[in-house]
Amino acid sequence: MTAEPLSLRLLNDYEVVVAGLRAMLEPFGERVRVVEEDVRQVSERRVDVTLYDTFGRALADQRDLDELAADPATGTVVVYAWNTRETAGEPVGLDYVDKSLPAHELVAELERIAGRAPARGGAARGPAAPAPVETAARPAEPEGSWPGREHGLSVREAEVVALITQGRTNSEIAATLYLSLNSLKSYIRTAYRKMGVERRSQAVRWGIEHGMLPSRPGGR
């Protein structure tokens, strides 16, 4: 008998991020079914996995992971983040998946974490993994979407601008994104150039005008 697909909750305060995740997972509907999005309150609808995207979240905001993990309706909480080696130590007991994984590997990881990995030798359902393509070395981008993408911002630049727009300091942003201050300043310079701004106040104004604040303030 064919197993039911994983029921999945997508959690992020940016509508474009959630929509991008849903679109990325749609080809794998036989394996993963998105049943709830953008959750901010304790839900009575039980799911197998809650995918917590860290885009635009300040370090302090991630303290609610313990609350999420304690809610039986959330199932297994999986944090979708960069630099999972660095973040894996906090908070303890949660699973982390790296954003650089292509969609088919993300789905496989969610299945593995939820105890749904295909039996050894069995064929996985859904689209086959694409053949590797020789490309110049460059940082991998997730297959979803994010605010500022249509204006040429990479996901890391967009995360930086989102946190600047929220009023975070460089030190807070560097700690949140696990970046050195020098690396952070490099992202800021390239982002400002693409945005056509020179000062932080201009960047904040640009961010507000281009959807870099959470879609619904006051959420998780």
Coordinates of C-alpha atoms in Angstrom, one line a residue:
M1 CA 0.0 0.0 0.0
T2 CA 1.3 3.4 -0.9
A3 CA 2.3 5.5 2.1
E4 CA 0.5 8.8 2.8
P5 CA 2.7 11.8 2.0
L6 CA 4.2 13.7 4.8
S7 CA 2.0 16.5 6.1
L8 CA 4.0 19.7 6.3
R9 CA 3.6 23.1 7.9
L10 CA 5.6 26.0 6.4
L11 CA 6.6 28.6 8.9
N12 CA 7.9 32.1 8.0
D13 CA 6.7 35.6 8.4
Y14 CA 7.3 36.5 4.7
E15 CA 4.6 35.5 2.3
V16 CA 7.0 35.3 -0.7
V17 CA 9.3 32.9 1.3
V18 CA 6.4 30.6 2.1
A19 CA 5.1 30.8 -1.5
G20 CA 8.5 29.9 -2.8
L21 CA 8.8 26.9 -0.5
R22 CA 5.4 25.7 -1.5
A23 CA 6.3 26.0 -5.2
M24 CA 9.6 24.2 -4.7
L25 CA 7.8 21.3 -3.1
E26 CA 4.9 21.0 -5.5
P27 CA 6.6 18.6 -7.9
F28 CA 6.9 16.2 -4.9
G29 CA 3.3 16.1 -3.9
E30 CA 3.2 12.3 -3.7
R31 CA 5.8 12.5 -0.9
V32 CA 5.2 15.9 0.8
R33 CA 1.8 17.6 1.2
V34 CA 1.8 21.2 2.5
V35 CA -1.3 21.5 4.7
E36 CA -0.7 24.7 6.6
E37 CA 1.3 27.9 6.0
D38 CA 2.7 30.9 7.9
V39 CA 1.5 29.6 11.3
R40 CA 1.8 32.1 14.2
Q41 CA -0.3 30.6 16.9
V42 CA -0.5 27.1 18.4
S43 CA -2.5 25.1 15.9
E44 CA -4.9 22.2 16.6
R45 CA -4.1 20.7 13.2
R46 CA -1.5 18.1 13.7
V47 CA 1.2 17.7 11.0
D48 CA 4.2 15.4 10.6
V49 CA 6.8 18.1 10.1
T50 CA 7.0 21.9 10.7
L51 CA 9.6 23.5 8.4
Y52 CA 10.9 26.6 10.1
D53 CA 12.6 29.0 7.6
T54 CA 15.0 31.3 9.3
F55 CA 14.9 34.1 6.7
G56 CA 14.5 37.5 8.3
R57 CA 14.6 36.2 11.8
A58 CA 16.8 37.9 14.4
L59 CA 18.7 35.8 16.9
A60 CA 16.3 36.5 19.7
D61 CA 13.3 35.4 17.6
Q62 CA 14.6 31.9 17.3
R63 CA 14.0 31.3 21.0
D64 CA 10.4 30.3 20.2
L65 CA 11.8 27.1 18.7
D66 CA 11.5 25.5 22.1
E67 CA 7.8 26.5 22.3
L68 CA 7.2 25.1 18.8
A69 CA 9.0 21.8 19.7
A70 CA 6.8 21.4 22.8
D71 CA 3.6 21.7 20.8
P72 CA 2.5 18.2 19.8
A73 CA 0.6 19.6 16.8
T74 CA 3.8 20.7 15.1
G75 CA 5.2 17.2 14.7
T76 CA 9.0 17.3 14.1
V77 CA 10.4 20.8 13.9
V78 CA 13.0 21.2 11.2
V79 CA 15.0 24.4 11.0
Y80 CA 15.7 25.5 7.4
A81 CA 18.9 27.5 7.7
W82 CA 22.4 28.3 6.3
N83 CA 25.5 27.0 8.0
T84 CA 23.9 24.1 9.7
R85 CA 27.2 22.9 11.1
E86 CA 27.4 26.1 13.2
T87 CA 23.7 26.2 14.1
A88 CA 23.3 22.6 15.0
G89 CA 24.4 23.2 18.5
E90 CA 21.5 25.5 19.4
P91 CA 18.9 24.8 20.4
V92 CA 19.6 21.2 21.4
G93 CA 17.3 18.5 20.1
L94 CA 16.1 20.0 16.8
D95 CA 16.9 19.0 13.3
Y96 CA 18.5 21.4 10.8
V97 CA 18.5 21.2 7.0
D98 CA 20.8 23.4 4.9
K99 CA 19.2 25.8 2.4
S100 CA 21.8 24.9 -0.2
L101 CA 20.2 21.5 -0.8
P102 CA 18.3 21.1 -4.0
A103 CA 14.6 20.3 -3.7
H104 CA 14.8 16.6 -4.2
E105 CA 17.4 16.4 -1.4
L106 CA 15.4 18.6 0.9
V107 CA 12.4 16.2 0.4
A108 CA 14.6 13.2 1.1
E109 CA 16.0 14.8 4.3
L110 CA 12.5 15.6 5.5
E111 CA 11.5 12.0 4.9
R112 CA 14.6 10.7 6.7
I113 CA 14.0 13.0 9.7
A114 CA 10.4 12.0 9.9
G115 CA 11.3 8.3 9.7
R116 CA 9.8 7.9 6.2
A117 CA 13.0 7.3 4.2
P118 CA 12.5 4.8 1.4
A119 CA 13.5 1.2 2.1
R120 CA 17.0 0.3 1.0
G121 CA 16.9 -0.5 -2.7
G122 CA 13.5 1.0 -3.1
A123 CA 12.7 3.7 -5.7
A124 CA 11.9 7.1 -4.4
R125 CA 8.8 8.7 -5.8
G126 CA 8.7 12.1 -7.4
P127 CA 11.0 13.8 -10.0
A128 CA 14.4 12.3 -10.4
A129 CA 17.5 14.2 -9.3
P130 CA 18.8 16.4 -12.1
A131 CA 22.1 15.4 -13.7
P132 CA 25.1 17.4 -12.4
V133 CA 26.0 20.4 -14.5
E134 CA 29.5 21.8 -14.6
T135 CA 29.4 25.4 -13.5
A136 CA 31.8 28.0 -12.1
A137 CA 32.1 27.7 -8.3
R138 CA 29.6 30.1 -6.6
P139 CA 27.5 30.1 -3.4
A140 CA 24.5 27.8 -3.9
E141 CA 21.1 29.6 -3.7
P142 CA 17.9 27.8 -2.5
E143 CA 15.3 27.0 -5.1
G144 CA 12.5 29.0 -3.4
S145 CA 12.1 32.7 -3.4
W146 CA 12.7 35.7 -1.1
P147 CA 12.1 39.4 -0.9
G148 CA 14.3 41.4 -3.2
R149 CA 15.1 38.5 -5.6
E150 CA 13.4 40.3 -8.5
H151 CA 15.8 43.3 -7.9
G152 CA 18.9 41.1 -8.1
L153 CA 19.6 40.5 -4.5
S154 CA 21.0 37.1 -3.6
V155 CA 19.3 35.4 -0.7
R156 CA 22.1 36.3 1.7
E157 CA 22.1 39.9 0.6
A158 CA 18.3 39.9 1.0
E159 CA 18.6 38.4 4.5
V160 CA 21.0 41.2 5.4
V161 CA 18.8 43.9 4.0
A162 CA 15.7 42.4 5.8
L163 CA 17.5 42.6 9.1
I164 CA 18.7 46.1 8.4
T165 CA 15.2 47.1 7.6
Q166 CA 14.0 45.6 11.0
G167 CA 16.5 47.9 12.7
R168 CA 19.2 45.3 13.7
T169 CA 22.8 46.4 14.2
N170 CA 25.7 44.9 12.3
S171 CA 26.8 42.9 15.3
E172 CA 23.3 41.5 15.7
I173 CA 23.1 40.6 12.0
A174 CA 26.5 39.0 11.9
A175 CA 25.6 36.8 15.0
T176 CA 22.2 35.9 13.4
L177 CA 23.6 34.9 10.1
Y178 CA 26.9 33.4 11.4
L179 CA 29.0 35.8 9.4
S180 CA 32.2 37.7 10.3
L181 CA 31.8 41.5 10.3
N182 CA 34.0 41.7 7.2
S183 CA 31.8 39.3 5.3
L184 CA 28.7 41.1 6.4
K185 CA 30.1 44.5 5.2
S186 CA 30.8 42.9 1.9
Y187 CA 27.2 41.7 1.6
I188 CA 26.0 45.2 2.6
R189 CA 28.2 46.9 -0.1
T190 CA 27.0 44.6 -2.9
A191 CA 23.4 44.9 -1.8
Y192 CA 23.5 48.7 -1.6
R193 CA 25.0 48.8 -5.1
K194 CA 22.1 46.7 -6.5
M195 CA 19.6 48.8 -4.6
G196 CA 21.0 52.1 -5.6
V197 CA 21.5 53.4 -2.1
E198 CA 24.5 54.6 -0.1
R199 CA 23.4 55.1 3.5
R200 CA 21.6 52.9 6.0
S201 CA 18.7 55.2 6.3
Q202 CA 18.2 54.9 2.5
A203 CA 18.5 51.1 2.8
V204 CA 15.8 51.0 5.5
R205 CA 13.5 53.1 3.3
W206 CA 14.2 50.9 0.3
G207 CA 13.5 47.8 2.4
I208 CA 10.2 49.1 3.6
E209 CA 9.1 50.0 0.1
H210 CA 10.2 46.6 -1.4
G211 CA 8.7 44.1 1.0
M212 CA 11.7 43.5 3.3
L213 CA 9.6 43.7 6.5
P214 CA 7.6 40.7 7.6
S215 CA 4.3 40.3 5.9
R216 CA 2.4 40.3 9.1
P217 CA 4.1 42.1 12.0
G218 CA 3.8 40.5 15.4
G219 CA 4.2 36.9 14.2
R220 CA 6.6 34.3 15.3

